[in-house]
Short mmCIF file of N, CA, C and O in Angstrom, two decimals:
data_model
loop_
_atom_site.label_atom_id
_atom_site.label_comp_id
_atom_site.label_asym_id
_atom_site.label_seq_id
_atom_site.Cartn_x
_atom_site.Cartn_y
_atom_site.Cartn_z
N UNK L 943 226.68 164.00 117.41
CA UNK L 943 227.49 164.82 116.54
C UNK L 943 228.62 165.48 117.32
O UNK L 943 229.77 165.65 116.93
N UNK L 944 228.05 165.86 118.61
CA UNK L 944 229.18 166.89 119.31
C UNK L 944 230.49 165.52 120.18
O UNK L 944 231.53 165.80 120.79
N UNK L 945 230.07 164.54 119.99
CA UNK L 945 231.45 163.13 119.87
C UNK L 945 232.00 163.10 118.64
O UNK L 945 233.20 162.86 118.47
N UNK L 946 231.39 163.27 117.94
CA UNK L 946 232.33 162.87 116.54
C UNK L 946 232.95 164.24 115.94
O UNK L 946 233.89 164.28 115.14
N UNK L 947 232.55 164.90 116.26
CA UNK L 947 233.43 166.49 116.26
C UNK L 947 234.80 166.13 117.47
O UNK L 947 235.88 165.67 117.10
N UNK L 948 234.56 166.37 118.52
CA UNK L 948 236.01 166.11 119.34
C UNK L 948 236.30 165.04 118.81
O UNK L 948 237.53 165.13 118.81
N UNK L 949 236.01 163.84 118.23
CA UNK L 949 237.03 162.66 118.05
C UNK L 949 237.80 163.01 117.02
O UNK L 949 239.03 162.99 117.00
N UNK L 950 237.03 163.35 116.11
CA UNK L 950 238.15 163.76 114.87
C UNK L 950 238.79 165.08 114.98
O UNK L 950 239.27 165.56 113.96
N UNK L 951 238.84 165.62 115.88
CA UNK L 951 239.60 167.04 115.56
C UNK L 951 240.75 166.42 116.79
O UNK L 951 241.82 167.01 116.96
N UNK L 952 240.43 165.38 117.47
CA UNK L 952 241.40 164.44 118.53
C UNK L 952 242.51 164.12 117.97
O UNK L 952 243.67 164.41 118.27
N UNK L 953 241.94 163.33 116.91
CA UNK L 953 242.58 162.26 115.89
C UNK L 953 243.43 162.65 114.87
O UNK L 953 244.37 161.93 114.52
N UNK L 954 243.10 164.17 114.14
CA UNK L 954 243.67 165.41 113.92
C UNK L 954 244.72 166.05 114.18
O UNK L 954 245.57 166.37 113.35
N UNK L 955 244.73 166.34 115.53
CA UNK L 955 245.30 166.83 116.34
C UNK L 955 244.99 168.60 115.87
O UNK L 955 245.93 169.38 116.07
N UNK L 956 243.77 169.11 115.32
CA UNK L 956 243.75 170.20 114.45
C UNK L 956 242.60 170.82 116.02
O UNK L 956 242.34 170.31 117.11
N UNK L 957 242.14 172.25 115.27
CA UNK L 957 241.09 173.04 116.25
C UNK L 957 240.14 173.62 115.20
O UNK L 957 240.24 173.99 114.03
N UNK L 958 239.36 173.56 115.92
CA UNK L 958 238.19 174.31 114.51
C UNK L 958 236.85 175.34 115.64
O UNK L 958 236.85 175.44 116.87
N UNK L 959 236.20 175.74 114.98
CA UNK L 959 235.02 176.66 115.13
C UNK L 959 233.68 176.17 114.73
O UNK L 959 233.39 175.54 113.71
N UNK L 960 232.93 176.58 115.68
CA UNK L 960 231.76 175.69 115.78
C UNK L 960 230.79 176.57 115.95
O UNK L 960 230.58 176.89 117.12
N UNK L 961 230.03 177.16 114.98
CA UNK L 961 228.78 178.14 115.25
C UNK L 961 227.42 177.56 114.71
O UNK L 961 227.09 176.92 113.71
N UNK L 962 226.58 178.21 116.15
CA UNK L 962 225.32 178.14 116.18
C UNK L 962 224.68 179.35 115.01
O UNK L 962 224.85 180.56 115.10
N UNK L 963 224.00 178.71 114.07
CA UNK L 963 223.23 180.11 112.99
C UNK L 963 222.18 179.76 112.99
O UNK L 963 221.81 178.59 112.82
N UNK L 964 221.29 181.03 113.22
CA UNK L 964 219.76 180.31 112.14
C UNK L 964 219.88 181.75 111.22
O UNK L 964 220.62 181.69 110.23
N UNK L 965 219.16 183.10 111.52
CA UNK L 965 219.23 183.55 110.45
C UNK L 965 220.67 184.56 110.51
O UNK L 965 221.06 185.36 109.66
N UNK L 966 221.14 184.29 111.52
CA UNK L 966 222.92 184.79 111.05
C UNK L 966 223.84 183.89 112.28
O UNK L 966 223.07 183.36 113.09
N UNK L 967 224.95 183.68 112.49
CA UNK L 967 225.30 183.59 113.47
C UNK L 967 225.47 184.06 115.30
O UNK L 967 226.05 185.02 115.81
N UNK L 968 224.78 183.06 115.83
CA UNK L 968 224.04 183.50 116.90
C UNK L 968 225.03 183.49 118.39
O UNK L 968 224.99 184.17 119.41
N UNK L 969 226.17 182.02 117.76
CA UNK L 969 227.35 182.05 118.50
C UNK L 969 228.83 181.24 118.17
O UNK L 969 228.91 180.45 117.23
N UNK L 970 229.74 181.47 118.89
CA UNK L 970 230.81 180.71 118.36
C UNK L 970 231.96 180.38 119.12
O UNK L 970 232.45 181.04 120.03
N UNK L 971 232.44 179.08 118.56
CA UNK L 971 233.09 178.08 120.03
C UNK L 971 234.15 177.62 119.42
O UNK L 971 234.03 176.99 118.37
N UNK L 972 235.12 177.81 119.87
CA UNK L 972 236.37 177.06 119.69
C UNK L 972 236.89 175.52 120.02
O UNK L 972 237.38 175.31 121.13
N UNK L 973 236.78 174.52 119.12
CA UNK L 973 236.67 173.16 119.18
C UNK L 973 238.23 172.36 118.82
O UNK L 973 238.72 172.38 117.69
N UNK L 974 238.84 171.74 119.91
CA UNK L 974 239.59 171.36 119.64
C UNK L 974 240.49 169.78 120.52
O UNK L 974 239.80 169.15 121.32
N UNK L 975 241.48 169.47 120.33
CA UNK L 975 241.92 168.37 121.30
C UNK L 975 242.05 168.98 122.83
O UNK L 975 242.89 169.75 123.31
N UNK L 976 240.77 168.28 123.48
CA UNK L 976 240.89 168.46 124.99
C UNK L 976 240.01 169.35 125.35
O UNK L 976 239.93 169.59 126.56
N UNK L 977 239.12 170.06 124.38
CA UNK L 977 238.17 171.22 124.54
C UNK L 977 236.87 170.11 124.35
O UNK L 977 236.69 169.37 123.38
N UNK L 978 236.13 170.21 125.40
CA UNK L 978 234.79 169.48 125.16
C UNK L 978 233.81 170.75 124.27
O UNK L 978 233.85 171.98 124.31
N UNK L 979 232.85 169.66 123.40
CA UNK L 979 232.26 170.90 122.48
C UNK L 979 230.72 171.19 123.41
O UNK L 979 229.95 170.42 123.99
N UNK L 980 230.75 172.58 123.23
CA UNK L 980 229.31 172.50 124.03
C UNK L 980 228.37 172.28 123.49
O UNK L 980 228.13 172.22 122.29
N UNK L 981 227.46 172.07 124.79
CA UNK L 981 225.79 171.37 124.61
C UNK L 981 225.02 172.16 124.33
O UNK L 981 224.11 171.74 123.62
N UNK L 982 224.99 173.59 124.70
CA UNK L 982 224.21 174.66 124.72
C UNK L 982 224.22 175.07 122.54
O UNK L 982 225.08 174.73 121.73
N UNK L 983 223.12 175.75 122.34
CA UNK L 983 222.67 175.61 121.49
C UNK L 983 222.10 177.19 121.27
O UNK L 983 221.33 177.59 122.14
N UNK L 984 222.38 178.01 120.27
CA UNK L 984 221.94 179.43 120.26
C UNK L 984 221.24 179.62 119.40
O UNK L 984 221.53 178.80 118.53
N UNK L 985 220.21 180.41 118.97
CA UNK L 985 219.67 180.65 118.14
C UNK L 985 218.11 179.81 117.42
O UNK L 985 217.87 178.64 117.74
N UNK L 986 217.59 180.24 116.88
CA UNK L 986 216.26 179.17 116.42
C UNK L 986 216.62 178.46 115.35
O UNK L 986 217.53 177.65 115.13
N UNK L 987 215.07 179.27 114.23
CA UNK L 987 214.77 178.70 113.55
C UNK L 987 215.37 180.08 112.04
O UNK L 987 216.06 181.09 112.11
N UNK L 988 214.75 179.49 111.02
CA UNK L 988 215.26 180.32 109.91
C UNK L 988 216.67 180.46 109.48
O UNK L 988 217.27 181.52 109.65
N UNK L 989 217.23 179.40 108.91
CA UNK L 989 218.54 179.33 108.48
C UNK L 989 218.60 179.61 107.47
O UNK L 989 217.93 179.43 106.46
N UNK L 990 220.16 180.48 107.92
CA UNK L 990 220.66 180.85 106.61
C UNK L 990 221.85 180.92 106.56
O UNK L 990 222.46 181.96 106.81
N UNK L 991 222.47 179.71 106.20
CA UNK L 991 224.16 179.75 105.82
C UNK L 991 225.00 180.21 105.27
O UNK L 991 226.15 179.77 105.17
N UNK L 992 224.22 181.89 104.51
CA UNK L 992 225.63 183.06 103.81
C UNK L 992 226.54 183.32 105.38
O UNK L 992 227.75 183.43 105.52
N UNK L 993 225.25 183.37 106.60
CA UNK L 993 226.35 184.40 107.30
C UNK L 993 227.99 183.48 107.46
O UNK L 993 229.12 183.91 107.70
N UNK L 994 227.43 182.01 107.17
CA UNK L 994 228.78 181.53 107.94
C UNK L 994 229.62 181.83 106.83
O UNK L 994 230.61 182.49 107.17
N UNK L 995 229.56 181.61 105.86
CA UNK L 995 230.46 181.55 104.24
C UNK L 995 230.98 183.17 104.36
O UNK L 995 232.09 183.68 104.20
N UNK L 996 229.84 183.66 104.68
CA UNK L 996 231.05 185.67 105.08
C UNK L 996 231.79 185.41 105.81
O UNK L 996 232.85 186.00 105.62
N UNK L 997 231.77 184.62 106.82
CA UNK L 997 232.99 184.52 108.49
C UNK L 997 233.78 184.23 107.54
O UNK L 997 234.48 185.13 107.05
N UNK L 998 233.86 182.80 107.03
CA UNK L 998 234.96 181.89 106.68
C UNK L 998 235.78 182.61 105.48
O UNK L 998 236.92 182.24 105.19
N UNK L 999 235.01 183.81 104.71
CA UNK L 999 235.90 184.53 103.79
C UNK L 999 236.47 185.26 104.41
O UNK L 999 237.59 185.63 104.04
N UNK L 1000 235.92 185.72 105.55
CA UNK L 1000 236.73 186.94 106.25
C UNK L 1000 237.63 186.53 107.06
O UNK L 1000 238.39 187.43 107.43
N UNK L 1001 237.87 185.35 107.56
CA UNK L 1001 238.82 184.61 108.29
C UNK L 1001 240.00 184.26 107.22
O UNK L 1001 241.13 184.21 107.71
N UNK L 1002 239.89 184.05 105.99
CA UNK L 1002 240.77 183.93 105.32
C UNK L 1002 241.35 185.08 104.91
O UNK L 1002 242.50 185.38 105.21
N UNK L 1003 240.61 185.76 104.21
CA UNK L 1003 241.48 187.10 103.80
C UNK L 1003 241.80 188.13 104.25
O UNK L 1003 242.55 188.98 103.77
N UNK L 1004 240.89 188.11 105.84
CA UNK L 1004 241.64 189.40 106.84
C UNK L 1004 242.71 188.75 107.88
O UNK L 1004 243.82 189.19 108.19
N UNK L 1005 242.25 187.90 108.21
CA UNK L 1005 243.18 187.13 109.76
C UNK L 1005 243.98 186.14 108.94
O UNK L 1005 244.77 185.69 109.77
N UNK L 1006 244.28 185.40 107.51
CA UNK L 1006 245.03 184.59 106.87
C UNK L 1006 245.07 183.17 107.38
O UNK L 1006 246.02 182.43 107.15
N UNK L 1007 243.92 182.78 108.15
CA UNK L 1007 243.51 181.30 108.90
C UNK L 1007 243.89 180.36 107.56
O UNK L 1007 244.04 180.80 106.42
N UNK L 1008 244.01 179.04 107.93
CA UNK L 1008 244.31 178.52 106.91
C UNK L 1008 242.76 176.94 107.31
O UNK L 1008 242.86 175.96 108.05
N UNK L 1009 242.00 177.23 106.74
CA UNK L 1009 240.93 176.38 106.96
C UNK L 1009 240.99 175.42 105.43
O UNK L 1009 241.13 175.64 104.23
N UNK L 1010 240.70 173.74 106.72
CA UNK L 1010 240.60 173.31 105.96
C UNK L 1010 239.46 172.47 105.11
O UNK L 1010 239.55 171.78 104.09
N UNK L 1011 238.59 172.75 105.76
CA UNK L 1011 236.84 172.34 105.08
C UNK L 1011 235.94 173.07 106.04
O UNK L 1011 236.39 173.89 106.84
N UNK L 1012 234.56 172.74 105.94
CA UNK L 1012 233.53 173.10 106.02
C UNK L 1012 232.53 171.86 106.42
O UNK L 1012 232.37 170.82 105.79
N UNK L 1013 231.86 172.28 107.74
CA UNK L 1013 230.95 170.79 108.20
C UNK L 1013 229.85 171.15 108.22
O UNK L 1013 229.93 172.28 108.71
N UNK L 1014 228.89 170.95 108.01
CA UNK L 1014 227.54 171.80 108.66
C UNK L 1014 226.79 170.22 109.06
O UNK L 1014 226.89 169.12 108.54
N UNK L 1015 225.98 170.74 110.28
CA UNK L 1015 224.77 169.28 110.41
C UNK L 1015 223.01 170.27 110.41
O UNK L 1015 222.70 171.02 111.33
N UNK L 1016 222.54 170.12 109.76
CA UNK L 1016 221.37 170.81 109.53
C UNK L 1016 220.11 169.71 108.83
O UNK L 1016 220.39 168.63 108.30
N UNK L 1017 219.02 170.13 108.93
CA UNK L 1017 217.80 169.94 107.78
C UNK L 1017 217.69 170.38 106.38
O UNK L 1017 216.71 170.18 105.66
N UNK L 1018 218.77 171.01 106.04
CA UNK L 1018 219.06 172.01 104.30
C UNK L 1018 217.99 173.03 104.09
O UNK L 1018 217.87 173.90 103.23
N UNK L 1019 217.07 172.61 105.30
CA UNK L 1019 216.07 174.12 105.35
C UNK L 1019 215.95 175.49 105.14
O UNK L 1019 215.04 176.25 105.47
N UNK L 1020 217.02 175.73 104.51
CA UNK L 1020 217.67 176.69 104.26
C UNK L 1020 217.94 178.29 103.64
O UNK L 1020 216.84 178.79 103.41
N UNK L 1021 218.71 178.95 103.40
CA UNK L 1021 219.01 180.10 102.40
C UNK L 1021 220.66 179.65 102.53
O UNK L 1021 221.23 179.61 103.62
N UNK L 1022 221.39 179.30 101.08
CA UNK L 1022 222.30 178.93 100.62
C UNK L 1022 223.36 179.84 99.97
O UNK L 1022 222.87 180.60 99.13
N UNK L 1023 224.51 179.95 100.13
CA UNK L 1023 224.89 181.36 99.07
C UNK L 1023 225.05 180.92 97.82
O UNK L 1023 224.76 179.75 97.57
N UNK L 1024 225.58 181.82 96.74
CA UNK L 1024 225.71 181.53 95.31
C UNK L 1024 226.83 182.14 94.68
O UNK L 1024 227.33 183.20 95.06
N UNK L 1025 227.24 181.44 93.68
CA UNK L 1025 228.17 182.38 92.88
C UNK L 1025 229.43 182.86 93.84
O UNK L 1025 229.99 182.24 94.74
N UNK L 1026 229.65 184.09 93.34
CA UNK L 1026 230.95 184.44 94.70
C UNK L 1026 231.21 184.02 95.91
O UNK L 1026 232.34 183.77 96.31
N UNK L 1027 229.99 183.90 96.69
CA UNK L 1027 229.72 183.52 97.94
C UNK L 1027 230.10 182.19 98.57
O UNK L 1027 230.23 182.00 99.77
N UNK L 1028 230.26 181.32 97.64
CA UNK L 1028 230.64 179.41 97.48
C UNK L 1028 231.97 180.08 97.78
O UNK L 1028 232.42 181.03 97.14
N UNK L 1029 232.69 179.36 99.06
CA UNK L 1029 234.41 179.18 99.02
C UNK L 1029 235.27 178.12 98.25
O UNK L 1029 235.03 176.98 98.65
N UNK L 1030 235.74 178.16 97.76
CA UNK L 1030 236.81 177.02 97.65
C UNK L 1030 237.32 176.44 98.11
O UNK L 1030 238.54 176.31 98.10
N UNK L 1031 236.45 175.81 98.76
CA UNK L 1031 236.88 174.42 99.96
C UNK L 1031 235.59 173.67 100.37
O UNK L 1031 234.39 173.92 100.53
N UNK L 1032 236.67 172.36 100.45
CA UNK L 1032 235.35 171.26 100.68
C UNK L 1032 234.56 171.53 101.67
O UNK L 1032 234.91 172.14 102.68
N UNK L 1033 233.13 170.96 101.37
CA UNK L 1033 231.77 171.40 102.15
C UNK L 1033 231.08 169.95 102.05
O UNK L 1033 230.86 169.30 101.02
N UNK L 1034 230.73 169.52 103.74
CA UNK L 1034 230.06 168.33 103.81
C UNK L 1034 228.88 168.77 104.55
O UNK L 1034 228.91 169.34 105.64
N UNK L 1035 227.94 168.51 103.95
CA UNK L 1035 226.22 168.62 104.62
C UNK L 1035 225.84 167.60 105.48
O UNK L 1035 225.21 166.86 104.73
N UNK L 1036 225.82 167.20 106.34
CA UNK L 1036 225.31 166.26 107.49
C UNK L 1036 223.78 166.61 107.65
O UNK L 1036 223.27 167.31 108.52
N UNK L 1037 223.16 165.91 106.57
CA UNK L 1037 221.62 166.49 106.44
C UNK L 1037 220.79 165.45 107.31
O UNK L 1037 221.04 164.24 107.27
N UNK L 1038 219.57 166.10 108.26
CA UNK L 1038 219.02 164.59 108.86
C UNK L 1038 217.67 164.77 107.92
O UNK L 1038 216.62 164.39 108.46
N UNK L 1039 217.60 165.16 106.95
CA UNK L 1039 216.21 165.61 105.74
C UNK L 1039 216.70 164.28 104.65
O UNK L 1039 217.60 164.57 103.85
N UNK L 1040 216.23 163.12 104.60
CA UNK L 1040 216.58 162.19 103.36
C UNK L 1040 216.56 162.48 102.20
O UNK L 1040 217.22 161.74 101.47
N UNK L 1041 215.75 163.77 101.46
CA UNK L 1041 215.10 163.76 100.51
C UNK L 1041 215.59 165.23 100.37
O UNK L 1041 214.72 165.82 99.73
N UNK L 1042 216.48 166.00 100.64
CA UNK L 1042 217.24 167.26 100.93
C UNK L 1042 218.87 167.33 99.97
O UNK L 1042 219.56 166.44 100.46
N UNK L 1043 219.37 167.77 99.26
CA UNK L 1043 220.55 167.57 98.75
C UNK L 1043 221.22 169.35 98.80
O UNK L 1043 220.71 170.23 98.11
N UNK L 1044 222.09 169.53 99.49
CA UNK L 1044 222.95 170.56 99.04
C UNK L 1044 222.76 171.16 98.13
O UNK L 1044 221.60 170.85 97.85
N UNK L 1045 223.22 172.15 97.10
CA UNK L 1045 223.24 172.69 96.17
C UNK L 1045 225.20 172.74 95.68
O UNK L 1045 225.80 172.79 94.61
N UNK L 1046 225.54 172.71 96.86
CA UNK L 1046 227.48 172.22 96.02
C UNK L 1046 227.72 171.53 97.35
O UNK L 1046 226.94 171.47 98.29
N UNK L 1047 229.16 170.92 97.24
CA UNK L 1047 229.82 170.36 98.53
C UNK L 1047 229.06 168.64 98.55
O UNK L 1047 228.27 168.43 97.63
N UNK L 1048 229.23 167.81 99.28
CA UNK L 1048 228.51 166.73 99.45
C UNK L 1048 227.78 166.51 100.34
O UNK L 1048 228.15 166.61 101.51
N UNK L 1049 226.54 166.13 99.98
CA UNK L 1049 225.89 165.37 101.01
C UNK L 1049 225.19 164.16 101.48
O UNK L 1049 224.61 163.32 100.79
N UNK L 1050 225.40 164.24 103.40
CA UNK L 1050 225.20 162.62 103.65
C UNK L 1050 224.22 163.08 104.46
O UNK L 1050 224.04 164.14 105.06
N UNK L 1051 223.52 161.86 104.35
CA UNK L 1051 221.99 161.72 105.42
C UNK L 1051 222.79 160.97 106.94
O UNK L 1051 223.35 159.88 107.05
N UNK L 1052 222.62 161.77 107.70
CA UNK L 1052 222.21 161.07 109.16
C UNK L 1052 221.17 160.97 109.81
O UNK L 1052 220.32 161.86 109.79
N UNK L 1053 221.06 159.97 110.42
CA UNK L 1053 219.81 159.26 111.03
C UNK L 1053 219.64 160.12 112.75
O UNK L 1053 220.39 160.05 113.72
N UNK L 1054 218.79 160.64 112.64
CA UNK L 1054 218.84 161.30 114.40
C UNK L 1054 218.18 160.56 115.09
O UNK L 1054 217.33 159.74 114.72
N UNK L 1055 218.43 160.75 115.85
CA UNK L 1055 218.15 159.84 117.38
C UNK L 1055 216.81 160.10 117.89
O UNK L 1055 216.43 159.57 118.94
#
């Protein structure tokens, strides 16, 4: 995953943010052309993906970032937000759970290694 993140943000030529969450965000990395993404890994178990959906609102309406989707790679093991909390912008689930579906945004099964 952490190749196909630099290739396409390569290919892009764009930069993005890359946080470790389980039950909030534990850390966060700036990903972009020529920035290798790191290996290191923060945080456990107990996910819960409001905290990132608060960043990404607050990145928009305090700092005026202009983002343009949403990636996550997880198990959907989850706590999900709702209602207000959903941004308006595309959301792709990179689920390695076959039998796991999002609740909005799309999702694809990857096969882990």
């Amino acid at each position: 995953f952490n190749n196909l993140i630099e290739q396409c943000l390569g290919e892009m030529g764009c930069h993005g943010l890359l946080y470790d969450v389980d039950t909030c965000i534990q850390a966060t990395y700036e990903v972009g052309p020529g920035i290798k993404v790191s290996k290191r890994c923060a945080g456990g178990g107990g996910t819960d993906f409001r905290s990132v959906f608060i960043e990404i609102k607050r990145l928009v309406e305090d700092e005026g970032e202009l983002i343009a989707g949403v990636v996550f790679l997880s198990d959907l093991y989850a706590q999900f937000p709702s209602g207000d909390e959903i941004p308006d912008l595309p959301v792709l689930w990179c689920s390695i759970t076959k039998d796991l579906e999002a609740p909005f945004g799309r999702t694809i099964y990857v096969q882990p290694e």
